[in-house]
PDB file of N, CA and C in Angstrom:
ATOM      1  N   MET A1173      12.363  48.917  13.736  1.00 56.00           N
ATOM      2  CA  MET A1173      12.792  50.279  13.668  1.00 56.00           C
ATOM      3  C   MET A1173      13.076  50.762  15.080  1.00 56.00           C
ATOM      4  N   SER A1174      14.163  51.467  15.268  1.00 59.00           N
ATOM      5  CA  SER A1174      14.559  51.988  16.566  1.00 59.00           C
ATOM      6  C   SER A1174      14.371  53.498  16.601  1.00 59.00           C
ATOM      7  N   HIS A1175      14.537  54.068  17.775  1.00 60.00           N
ATOM      8  CA  HIS A1175      14.438  55.515  17.947  1.00 60.00           C
ATOM      9  C   HIS A1175      15.613  56.005  18.778  1.00 60.00           C
ATOM     10  N   PHE A1176      16.044  57.210  18.494  1.00 59.00           N
ATOM     11  CA  PHE A1176      17.026  57.854  19.340  1.00 59.00           C
ATOM     12  C   PHE A1176      16.633  59.303  19.519  1.00 59.00           C
ATOM     13  N   ARG A1177      17.172  59.940  20.539  1.00 60.00           N
ATOM     14  CA  ARG A1177      16.796  61.306  20.855  1.00 60.00           C
ATOM     15  C   ARG A1177      17.838  62.282  20.342  1.00 60.00           C
ATOM     16  N   VAL A1178      17.379  63.334  19.701  1.00 59.00           N
ATOM     17  CA  VAL A1178      18.240  64.408  19.228  1.00 59.00           C
ATOM     18  C   VAL A1178      17.824  65.671  19.961  1.00 59.00           C
ATOM     19  N   VAL A1179      18.787  66.384  20.513  1.00 57.00           N
ATOM     20  CA  VAL A1179      18.475  67.581  21.289  1.00 57.00           C
ATOM     21  C   VAL A1179      18.674  68.811  20.419  1.00 57.00           C
ATOM     22  N   TRP A1180      17.621  69.610  20.276  1.00 53.00           N
ATOM     23  CA  TRP A1180      17.671  70.900  19.590  1.00 53.00           C
ATOM     24  C   TRP A1180      17.252  71.969  20.589  1.00 53.00           C
ATOM     25  N   PRO A1181      18.172  72.557  21.323  1.00 56.00           N
ATOM     26  CA  PRO A1181      17.760  73.508  22.353  1.00 56.00           C
ATOM     27  C   PRO A1181      17.210  74.822  21.786  1.00 56.00           C
ATOM     28  N   ASP A1182      17.600  75.237  20.580  1.00 54.00           N
ATOM     29  CA  ASP A1182      17.194  76.534  20.047  1.00 54.00           C
ATOM     30  C   ASP A1182      16.220  76.443  18.887  1.00 54.00           C
ATOM     31  N   GLU A1183      15.938  75.260  18.374  1.00 50.00           N
ATOM     32  CA  GLU A1183      15.117  75.118  17.183  1.00 50.00           C
ATOM     33  C   GLU A1183      13.773  74.471  17.508  1.00 50.00           C
ATOM     34  N   GLU A1184      12.805  74.734  16.653  1.00 49.00           N
ATOM     35  CA  GLU A1184      11.507  74.075  16.744  1.00 49.00           C
ATOM     36  C   GLU A1184      11.622  72.716  16.052  1.00 49.00           C
ATOM     37  N   CYS A1185      10.969  71.711  16.565  1.00 45.00           N
ATOM     38  CA  CYS A1185      10.961  70.415  15.909  1.00 45.00           C
ATOM     39  C   CYS A1185       9.542  69.886  15.875  1.00 45.00           C
ATOM     40  N   GLN A1186       9.288  68.932  15.001  1.00 46.00           N
ATOM     41  CA  GLN A1186       7.930  68.462  14.782  1.00 46.00           C
ATOM     42  C   GLN A1186       7.387  67.697  15.982  1.00 46.00           C
ATOM     43  N   THR A1187       8.134  66.752  16.485  1.00 49.00           N
ATOM     44  CA  THR A1187       7.697  65.966  17.638  1.00 49.00           C
ATOM     45  C   THR A1187       8.495  66.419  18.841  1.00 49.00           C
ATOM     46  N   GLU A1188       7.898  67.237  19.665  1.00 48.00           N
ATOM     47  CA  GLU A1188       8.616  67.798  20.813  1.00 48.00           C
ATOM     48  C   GLU A1188       8.177  67.116  22.092  1.00 48.00           C
ATOM     49  N   VAL A1189       9.126  66.889  22.968  1.00 50.00           N
ATOM     50  CA  VAL A1189       8.865  66.323  24.277  1.00 50.00           C
ATOM     51  C   VAL A1189       9.628  67.171  25.276  1.00 50.00           C
ATOM     52  N   GLU A1190       8.942  67.661  26.293  1.00 52.00           N
ATOM     53  CA  GLU A1190       9.579  68.472  27.324  1.00 52.00           C
ATOM     54  C   GLU A1190      10.176  67.526  28.353  1.00 52.00           C
ATOM     55  N   ASP A1191      11.482  67.623  28.587  1.00 52.00           N
ATOM     56  CA  ASP A1191      12.163  66.710  29.497  1.00 52.00           C
ATOM     57  C   ASP A1191      13.101  67.525  30.378  1.00 52.00           C
ATOM     58  N   GLY A1192      12.604  68.033  31.460  1.00 57.00           N
ATOM     59  CA  GLY A1192      13.438  68.780  32.397  1.00 57.00           C
ATOM     60  C   GLY A1192      13.998  70.066  31.802  1.00 57.00           C
ATOM     61  N   GLY A1193      13.234  70.769  30.998  1.00 54.00           N
ATOM     62  CA  GLY A1193      13.699  72.028  30.430  1.00 54.00           C
ATOM     63  C   GLY A1193      14.441  71.874  29.117  1.00 54.00           C
ATOM     64  N   VAL A1194      14.654  70.644  28.636  1.00 53.00           N
ATOM     65  CA  VAL A1194      15.349  70.407  27.378  1.00 53.00           C
ATOM     66  C   VAL A1194      14.334  69.903  26.363  1.00 53.00           C
ATOM     67  N   ILE A1195      14.293  70.539  25.200  1.00 50.00           N
ATOM     68  CA  ILE A1195      13.387  70.094  24.152  1.00 50.00           C
ATOM     69  C   ILE A1195      14.106  69.032  23.340  1.00 50.00           C
ATOM     70  N   THR A1196      13.476  67.863  23.212  1.00 51.00           N
ATOM     71  CA  THR A1196      14.078  66.773  22.445  1.00 51.00           C
ATOM     72  C   THR A1196      13.109  66.330  21.371  1.00 51.00           C
ATOM     73  N   ALA A1197      13.628  65.678  20.363  1.00 51.00           N
ATOM     74  CA  ALA A1197      12.802  65.139  19.284  1.00 51.00           C
ATOM     75  C   ALA A1197      13.076  63.654  19.151  1.00 51.00           C
ATOM     76  N   VAL A1198      12.052  62.897  18.856  1.00 49.00           N
ATOM     77  CA  VAL A1198      12.201  61.468  18.614  1.00 49.00           C
ATOM     78  C   VAL A1198      12.283  61.277  17.109  1.00 49.00           C
ATOM     79  N   VAL A1199      13.434  60.792  16.642  1.00 48.00           N
ATOM     80  CA  VAL A1199      13.691  60.639  15.215  1.00 48.00           C
ATOM     81  C   VAL A1199      13.835  59.161  14.899  1.00 48.00           C
ATOM     82  N   PRO A1200      12.989  58.594  14.015  1.00 48.00           N
ATOM     83  CA  PRO A1200      13.136  57.175  13.669  1.00 48.00           C
ATOM     84  C   PRO A1200      14.332  56.957  12.751  1.00 48.00           C
ATOM     85  N   PHE A1201      14.994  55.831  12.911  1.00 44.00           N
ATOM     86  CA  PHE A1201      16.099  55.472  12.031  1.00 44.00           C
ATOM     87  C   PHE A1201      16.182  53.956  11.939  1.00 44.00           C
ATOM     88  N   SER A1202      16.874  53.500  10.907  1.00 45.00           N
ATOM     89  CA  SER A1202      17.094  52.078  10.713  1.00 45.00           C
ATOM     90  C   SER A1202      18.543  51.872  10.302  1.00 45.00           C
ATOM     91  N   LEU A1203      19.220  50.908  10.918  1.00 49.00           N
ATOM     92  CA  LEU A1203      20.625  50.664  10.622  1.00 49.00           C
ATOM     93  C   LEU A1203      20.844  49.988   9.280  1.00 49.00           C
ATOM     94  N   SER A1204      19.824  49.379   8.724  1.00 49.00           N
ATOM     95  CA  SER A1204      20.018  48.602   7.511  1.00 49.00           C
ATOM     96  C   SER A1204      19.760  49.389   6.227  1.00 49.00           C
ATOM     97  N   GLU A1205      19.389  50.652   6.313  1.00 45.00           N
ATOM     98  CA  GLU A1205      19.052  51.415   5.118  1.00 45.00           C
ATOM     99  C   GLU A1205      20.301  51.833   4.355  1.00 45.00           C
ATOM    100  N   GLY A1206      20.540  51.194   3.217  1.00 46.00           N
ATOM    101  CA  GLY A1206      21.585  51.623   2.306  1.00 46.00           C
ATOM    102  C   GLY A1206      23.011  51.509   2.798  1.00 46.00           C
ATOM    103  N   ARG A1207      23.289  50.703   3.791  1.00 49.00           N
ATOM    104  CA  ARG A1207      24.641  50.637   4.318  1.00 49.00           C
ATOM    105  C   ARG A1207      25.456  49.488   3.761  1.00 49.00           C
ATOM    106  N   ARG A1208      24.821  48.408   3.375  1.00 45.00           N
ATOM    107  CA  ARG A1208      25.570  47.197   3.075  1.00 45.00           C
ATOM    108  C   ARG A1208      25.186  46.673   1.703  1.00 45.00           C
ATOM    109  N   SER A1209      26.210  46.416   0.867  1.00 49.00           N
ATOM    110  CA  SER A1209      25.933  45.840  -0.440  1.00 49.00           C
ATOM    111  C   SER A1209      26.391  44.385  -0.506  1.00 49.00           C
ATOM    112  N   PHE A1210      27.047  43.884   0.525  1.00 52.00           N
ATOM    113  CA  PHE A1210      27.509  42.504   0.582  1.00 52.00           C
ATOM    114  C   PHE A1210      26.707  41.755   1.638  1.00 52.00           C
ATOM    115  N   PRO A1211      26.457  40.460   1.432  1.00 60.00           N
ATOM    116  CA  PRO A1211      25.747  39.704   2.465  1.00 60.00           C
ATOM    117  C   PRO A1211      26.613  39.547   3.710  1.00 60.00           C
ATOM    118  N   ARG A1212      25.990  39.561   4.859  1.00 68.00           N
ATOM    119  CA  ARG A1212      26.715  39.453   6.118  1.00 68.00           C
ATOM    120  C   ARG A1212      27.133  38.007   6.362  1.00 68.00           C
ATOM    121  N   MET A1213      28.384  37.804   6.786  1.00 73.00           N
ATOM    122  CA  MET A1213      28.885  36.461   7.110  1.00 73.00           C
ATOM    123  C   MET A1213      28.582  36.161   8.570  1.00 73.00           C
ATOM    124  N   ASN A1214      28.303  34.899   8.843  1.00 82.00           N
ATOM    125  CA  ASN A1214      28.202  34.539  10.249  1.00 82.00           C
ATOM    126  C   ASN A1214      29.612  34.289  10.783  1.00 82.00           C
ATOM    127  N   MET A1215      29.737  34.110  12.080  1.00 85.00           N
ATOM    128  CA  MET A1215      31.062  34.012  12.703  1.00 85.00           C
ATOM    129  C   MET A1215      31.835  32.786  12.252  1.00 85.00           C
ATOM    130  N   VAL A1216      31.157  31.670  12.067  1.00 89.00           N
ATOM    131  CA  VAL A1216      31.841  30.438  11.673  1.00 89.00           C
ATOM    132  C   VAL A1216      32.385  30.555  10.254  1.00 89.00           C
ATOM    133  N   THR A1217      31.576  31.081   9.337  1.00 90.00           N
ATOM    134  CA  THR A1217      32.019  31.254   7.953  1.00 90.00           C
ATOM    135  C   THR A1217      33.181  32.227   7.877  1.00 90.00           C
ATOM    136  N   ARG A1218      33.120  33.298   8.670  1.00 89.00           N
ATOM    137  CA  ARG A1218      34.210  34.280   8.696  1.00 89.00           C
ATOM    138  C   ARG A1218      35.505  33.643   9.199  1.00 89.00           C
ATOM    139  N   ALA A1219      35.412  32.853  10.264  1.00 90.00           N
ATOM    140  CA  ALA A1219      36.598  32.188  10.806  1.00 90.00           C
ATOM    141  C   ALA A1219      37.170  31.176   9.812  1.00 90.00           C
ATOM    142  N   GLN A1220      36.309  30.429   9.116  1.00 92.00           N
ATOM    143  CA  GLN A1220      36.777  29.470   8.121  1.00 92.00           C
ATOM    144  C   GLN A1220      37.451  30.171   6.942  1.00 92.00           C
ATOM    145  N   THR A1221      36.910  31.328   6.541  1.00 92.00           N
ATOM    146  CA  THR A1221      37.502  32.096   5.443  1.00 92.00           C
ATOM    147  C   THR A1221      38.860  32.651   5.839  1.00 92.00           C
ATOM    148  N   LEU A1222      38.983  33.165   7.054  1.00 92.00           N
ATOM    149  CA  LEU A1222      40.276  33.666   7.529  1.00 92.00           C
ATOM    150  C   LEU A1222      41.309  32.544   7.620  1.00 92.00           C
ATOM    151  N   PHE A1223      40.892  31.373   8.075  1.00 93.00           N
ATOM    152  CA  PHE A1223      41.807  30.241   8.188  1.00 93.00           C
ATOM    153  C   PHE A1223      42.251  29.745   6.814  1.00 93.00           C
ATOM    154  N   ALA A1224      41.305  29.677   5.868  1.00 94.00           N
ATOM    155  CA  ALA A1224      41.626  29.185   4.526  1.00 94.00           C
ATOM    156  C   ALA A1224      42.558  30.132   3.769  1.00 94.00           C
ATOM    157  N   ASN A1225      42.547  31.415   4.115  1.00 94.00           N
ATOM    158  CA  ASN A1225      43.369  32.412   3.426  1.00 94.00           C
ATOM    159  C   ASN A1225      44.482  32.946   4.320  1.00 94.00           C
ATOM    160  N   ARG A1226      45.072  32.083   5.131  1.00 92.00           N
ATOM    161  CA  ARG A1226      46.117  32.531   6.052  1.00 92.00           C
ATOM    162  C   ARG A1226      47.490  32.651   5.396  1.00 92.00           C
ATOM    163  N   ALA A1227      47.659  32.163   4.172  1.00 94.00           N
ATOM    164  CA  ALA A1227      48.910  32.283   3.415  1.00 94.00           C
ATOM    165  C   ALA A1227      48.588  32.755   2.004  1.00 94.00           C
ATOM    166  N   CYS A1228      49.521  33.467   1.393  1.00 93.00           N
ATOM    167  CA  CYS A1228      49.339  34.000   0.043  1.00 93.00           C
ATOM    168  C   CYS A1228      49.319  32.851  -0.972  1.00 93.00           C
ATOM    169  N   PRO A1229      48.314  32.802  -1.852  1.00 92.00           N
ATOM    170  CA  PRO A1229      48.280  31.743  -2.856  1.00 92.00           C
ATOM    171  C   PRO A1229      49.318  31.936  -3.959  1.00 92.00           C
ATOM    172  N   HIS A1230      49.905  33.136  -4.080  1.00 92.00           N
ATOM    173  CA  HIS A1230      50.885  33.424  -5.134  1.00 92.00           C
ATOM    174  C   HIS A1230      52.311  33.082  -4.712  1.00 92.00           C
ATOM    175  N   CYS A1231      52.683  33.526  -3.492  1.00 93.00           N
ATOM    176  CA  CYS A1231      54.079  33.313  -3.056  1.00 93.00           C
ATOM    177  C   CYS A1231      54.194  32.495  -1.782  1.00 93.00           C
ATOM    178  N   GLN A1232      53.070  32.053  -1.199  1.00 92.00           N
ATOM    179  CA  GLN A1232      53.012  31.267   0.039  1.00 92.00           C
ATOM    180  C   GLN A1232      53.576  32.014   1.252  1.00 92.00           C
ATOM    181  N   TYR A1233      53.636  33.345   1.182  1.00 93.00           N
ATOM    182  CA  TYR A1233      54.090  34.147   2.321  1.00 93.00           C
ATOM    183  C   TYR A1233      53.050  34.023   3.444  1.00 93.00           C
ATOM    184  N   PRO A1234      53.478  33.802   4.698  1.00 93.00           N
ATOM    185  CA  PRO A1234      52.521  33.497   5.772  1.00 93.00           C
ATOM    186  C   PRO A1234      51.840  34.702   6.427  1.00 93.00           C
ATOM    187  N   VAL A1235      52.162  35.927   6.001  1.00 93.00           N
ATOM    188  CA  VAL A1235      51.544  37.099   6.629  1.00 93.00           C
ATOM    189  C   VAL A1235      50.575  37.740   5.630  1.00 93.00           C
ATOM    190  N   VAL A1236      49.287  37.613   5.921  1.00 95.00           N
ATOM    191  CA  VAL A1236      48.226  38.115   5.053  1.00 95.00           C
ATOM    192  C   VAL A1236      47.297  38.970   5.903  1.00 95.00           C
ATOM    193  N   GLU A1237      46.886  40.131   5.391  1.00 94.00           N
ATOM    194  CA  GLU A1237      45.950  40.968   6.134  1.00 94.00           C
ATOM    195  C   GLU A1237      44.594  40.984   5.423  1.00 94.00           C
ATOM    196  N   PRO A1238      43.518  40.894   6.191  1.00 94.00           N
ATOM    197  CA  PRO A1238      42.186  40.919   5.577  1.00 94.00           C
ATOM    198  C   PRO A1238      41.812  42.328   5.129  1.00 94.00           C
ATOM    199  N   LEU A1239      41.066  42.427   4.033  1.00 93.00           N
ATOM    200  CA  LEU A1239      40.542  43.695   3.545  1.00 93.00           C
ATOM    201  C   LEU A1239      39.069  43.751   3.925  1.00 93.00           C
ATOM    202  N   GLU A1240      38.692  44.782   4.674  1.00 92.00           N
ATOM    203  CA  GLU A1240      37.333  44.902   5.191  1.00 92.00           C
ATOM    204  C   GLU A1240      36.746  46.244   4.811  1.00 92.00           C
ATOM    205  N   LEU A1241      35.428  46.286   4.683  1.00 91.00           N
ATOM    206  CA  LEU A1241      34.734  47.545   4.455  1.00 91.00           C
ATOM    207  C   LEU A1241      34.655  48.323   5.761  1.00 91.00           C
ATOM    208  N   ASN A1242      34.378  49.594   5.658  1.00 89.00           N
ATOM    209  CA  ASN A1242      34.288  50.451   6.836  1.00 89.00           C
ATOM    210  C   ASN A1242      32.834  50.490   7.322  1.00 89.00           C
ATOM    211  N   ASP A1243      32.277  49.314   7.633  1.00 89.00           N
ATOM    212  CA  ASP A1243      30.883  49.233   8.059  1.00 89.00           C
ATOM    213  C   ASP A1243      30.721  48.417   9.342  1.00 89.00           C
ATOM    214  N   ALA A1244      31.725  48.424  10.190  1.00 88.00           N
ATOM    215  CA  ALA A1244      31.680  47.647  11.426  1.00 88.00           C
ATOM    216  C   ALA A1244      30.640  48.222  12.382  1.00 88.00           C
ATOM    217  N   ALA A1245      30.099  47.371  13.227  1.00 89.00           N
ATOM    218  CA  ALA A1245      29.198  47.825  14.284  1.00 89.00           C
ATOM    219  C   ALA A1245      30.011  48.642  15.290  1.00 89.00           C
ATOM    220  N   ILE A1246      29.387  49.645  15.859  1.00 90.00           N
ATOM    221  CA  ILE A1246      30.055  50.561  16.780  1.00 90.00           C
ATOM    222  C   ILE A1246      29.574  50.282  18.195  1.00 90.00           C
ATOM    223  N   ASN A1247      30.532  50.210  19.144  1.00 91.00           N
ATOM    224  CA  ASN A1247      30.147  49.981  20.535  1.00 91.00           C
ATOM    225  C   ASN A1247      29.799  51.299  21.222  1.00 91.00           C
ATOM    226  N   ARG A1248      29.487  51.268  22.495  1.00 91.00           N
ATOM    227  CA  ARG A1248      29.068  52.468  23.220  1.00 91.00           C
ATOM    228  C   ARG A1248      30.166  53.512  23.336  1.00 91.00           C
ATOM    229  N   ALA A1249      31.410  53.096  23.249  1.00 90.00           N
ATOM    230  CA  ALA A1249      32.527  54.035  23.324  1.00 90.00           C
ATOM    231  C   ALA A1249      32.836  54.666  21.970  1.00 90.00           C
ATOM    232  N   GLY A1250      32.088  54.286  20.945  1.00 90.00           N
ATOM    233  CA  GLY A1250      32.298  54.847  19.616  1.00 90.00           C
ATOM    234  C   GLY A1250      33.390  54.150  18.825  1.00 90.00           C
ATOM    235  N   LEU A1251      33.816  52.987  19.269  1.00 92.00           N
ATOM    236  CA  LEU A1251      34.869  52.236  18.591  1.00 92.00           C
ATOM    237  C   LEU A1251      34.264  51.074  17.809  1.00 92.00           C
ATOM    238  N   PRO A1252      34.877  50.700  16.662  1.00 91.00           N
ATOM    239  CA  PRO A1252      34.349  49.553  15.901  1.00 91.00           C
ATOM    240  C   PRO A1252      34.563  48.241  16.647  1.00 91.00           C
ATOM    241  N   ILE A1253      33.593  47.357  16.552  1.00 90.00           N
ATOM    242  CA  ILE A1253      33.680  46.050  17.181  1.00 90.00           C
ATOM    243  C   ILE A1253      34.416  45.113  16.227  1.00 90.00           C
ATOM    244  N   PRO A1254      35.535  44.518  16.650  1.00 89.00           N
ATOM    245  CA  PRO A1254      36.304  43.637  15.764  1.00 89.00           C
ATOM    246  C   PRO A1254      35.471  42.453  15.282  1.00 89.00           C
ATOM    247  N   GLY A1255      35.633  42.119  14.000  1.00 87.00           N
ATOM    248  CA  GLY A1255      34.953  40.974  13.429  1.00 87.00           C
ATOM    249  C   GLY A1255      33.549  41.243  12.933  1.00 87.00           C
ATOM    250  N   THR A1256      33.074  42.504  12.999  1.00 88.00           N
ATOM    251  CA  THR A1256      31.718  42.800  12.548  1.00 88.00           C
ATOM    252  C   THR A1256      31.680  43.497  11.193  1.00 88.00           C
ATOM    253  N   SER A1257      32.814  43.889  10.656  1.00 89.00           N
ATOM    254  CA  SER A1257      32.817  44.532   9.340  1.00 89.00           C
ATOM    255  C   SER A1257      32.789  43.469   8.242  1.00 89.00           C
ATOM    256  N   THR A1258      32.413  43.891   7.038  1.00 90.00           N
ATOM    257  CA  THR A1258      32.282  42.968   5.910  1.00 90.00           C
ATOM    258  C   THR A1258      33.653  42.628   5.344  1.00 90.00           C
ATOM    259  N   LEU A1259      33.971  41.351   5.266  1.00 91.00           N
ATOM    260  CA  LEU A1259      35.232  40.860   4.731  1.00 91.00           C
ATOM    261  C   LEU A1259      35.106  40.729   3.222  1.00 91.00           C
ATOM    262  N   VAL A1260      35.950  41.444   2.460  1.00 92.00           N
ATOM    263  CA  VAL A1260      35.841  41.429   0.999  1.00 92.00           C
ATOM    264  C   VAL A1260      37.051  40.821   0.297  1.00 92.00           C
ATOM    265  N   GLY A1261      38.181  40.674   0.984  1.00 93.00           N
ATOM    266  CA  GLY A1261      39.360  40.106   0.334  1.00 93.00           C
ATOM    267  C   GLY A1261      40.546  40.061   1.271  1.00 93.00           C
ATOM    268  N   PHE A1262      41.721  39.787   0.676  1.00 95.00           N
ATOM    269  CA  PHE A1262      42.961  39.669   1.435  1.00 95.00           C
ATOM    270  C   PHE A1262      44.095  40.313   0.659  1.00 95.00           C
ATOM    271  N   ARG A1263      45.136  40.754   1.375  1.00 95.00           N
ATOM    272  CA  ARG A1263      46.338  41.336   0.770  1.00 95.00           C
ATOM    273  C   ARG A1263      47.568  40.697   1.409  1.00 95.00           C
ATOM    274  N   CYS A1264      48.496  40.240   0.546  1.00 94.00           N
ATOM    275  CA  CYS A1264      49.755  39.665   1.017  1.00 94.00           C
ATOM    276  C   CYS A1264      50.699  40.802   1.372  1.00 94.00           C
ATOM    277  N   THR A1265      51.354  40.724   2.517  1.00 93.00           N
ATOM    278  CA  THR A1265      52.302  41.767   2.902  1.00 93.00           C
ATOM    279  C   THR A1265      53.682  41.513   2.305  1.00 93.00           C
ATOM    280  N   GLY A1266      53.887  40.355   1.691  1.00 92.00           N
ATOM    281  CA  GLY A1266      55.166  40.063   1.044  1.00 92.00           C
ATOM    282  C   GLY A1266      55.219  40.539  -0.390  1.00 92.00           C
ATOM    283  N   CYS A1267      54.299  40.034  -1.233  1.00 93.00           N
ATOM    284  CA  CYS A1267      54.318  40.372  -2.657  1.00 93.00           C
ATOM    285  C   CYS A1267      53.257  41.393  -3.045  1.00 93.00           C
ATOM    286  N   GLU A1268      52.442  41.867  -2.070  1.00 92.00           N
ATOM    287  CA  GLU A1268      51.389  42.865  -2.292  1.00 92.00           C
ATOM    288  C   GLU A1268      50.264  42.371  -3.200  1.00 92.00           C
ATOM    289  N   ALA A1269      50.128  41.077  -3.379  1.00 92.00           N
ATOM    290  CA  ALA A1269      49.022  40.529  -4.181  1.00 92.00           C
ATOM    291  C   ALA A1269      47.724  40.652  -3.408  1.00 92.00           C
ATOM    292  N   GLU A1270      46.614  40.865  -4.121  1.00 93.00           N
ATOM    293  CA  GLU A1270      45.296  40.940  -3.494  1.00 93.00           C
ATOM    294  C   GLU A1270      44.363  39.942  -4.167  1.00 93.00           C
ATOM    295  N   TRP A1271      43.468  39.363  -3.377  1.00 92.00           N
ATOM    296  CA  TRP A1271      42.475  38.452  -3.925  1.00 92.00           C
ATOM    297  C   TRP A1271      41.193  38.567  -3.105  1.00 92.00           C
ATOM    298  N   GLY A1272      40.076  38.249  -3.748  1.00 91.00           N
ATOM    299  CA  GLY A1272      38.775  38.363  -3.109  1.00 91.00           C
ATOM    300  C   GLY A1272      38.406  37.145  -2.290  1.00 91.00           C
ATOM    301  N   VAL A1273      37.318  37.285  -1.578  1.00 86.00           N
ATOM    302  CA  VAL A1273      36.827  36.186  -0.731  1.00 86.00           C
ATOM    303  C   VAL A1273      36.210  35.123  -1.607  1.00 86.00           C
TER     304      VAL A1273
END
């Protein structure tokens, strides 16, 4: 379990810490609570799945885009880290066919 600090300058909070005139609260959180319903792939399995599905099985069109959930890890700049979201399927850009992993 990790902790992060939330600043409430005007409100009372249960766990208060005085830090240079700013009242902060320590709030426990966990990244794994209720976020993911699919098992996480490791990097090798993800790369093998992307390679195996690089062409459409219906029309053999070579341009296929992966379908991913919106659960990617976020970096310090607030941007999603590529390759960390859950891969659930693929979509052909030629015939618009979709298939699962």
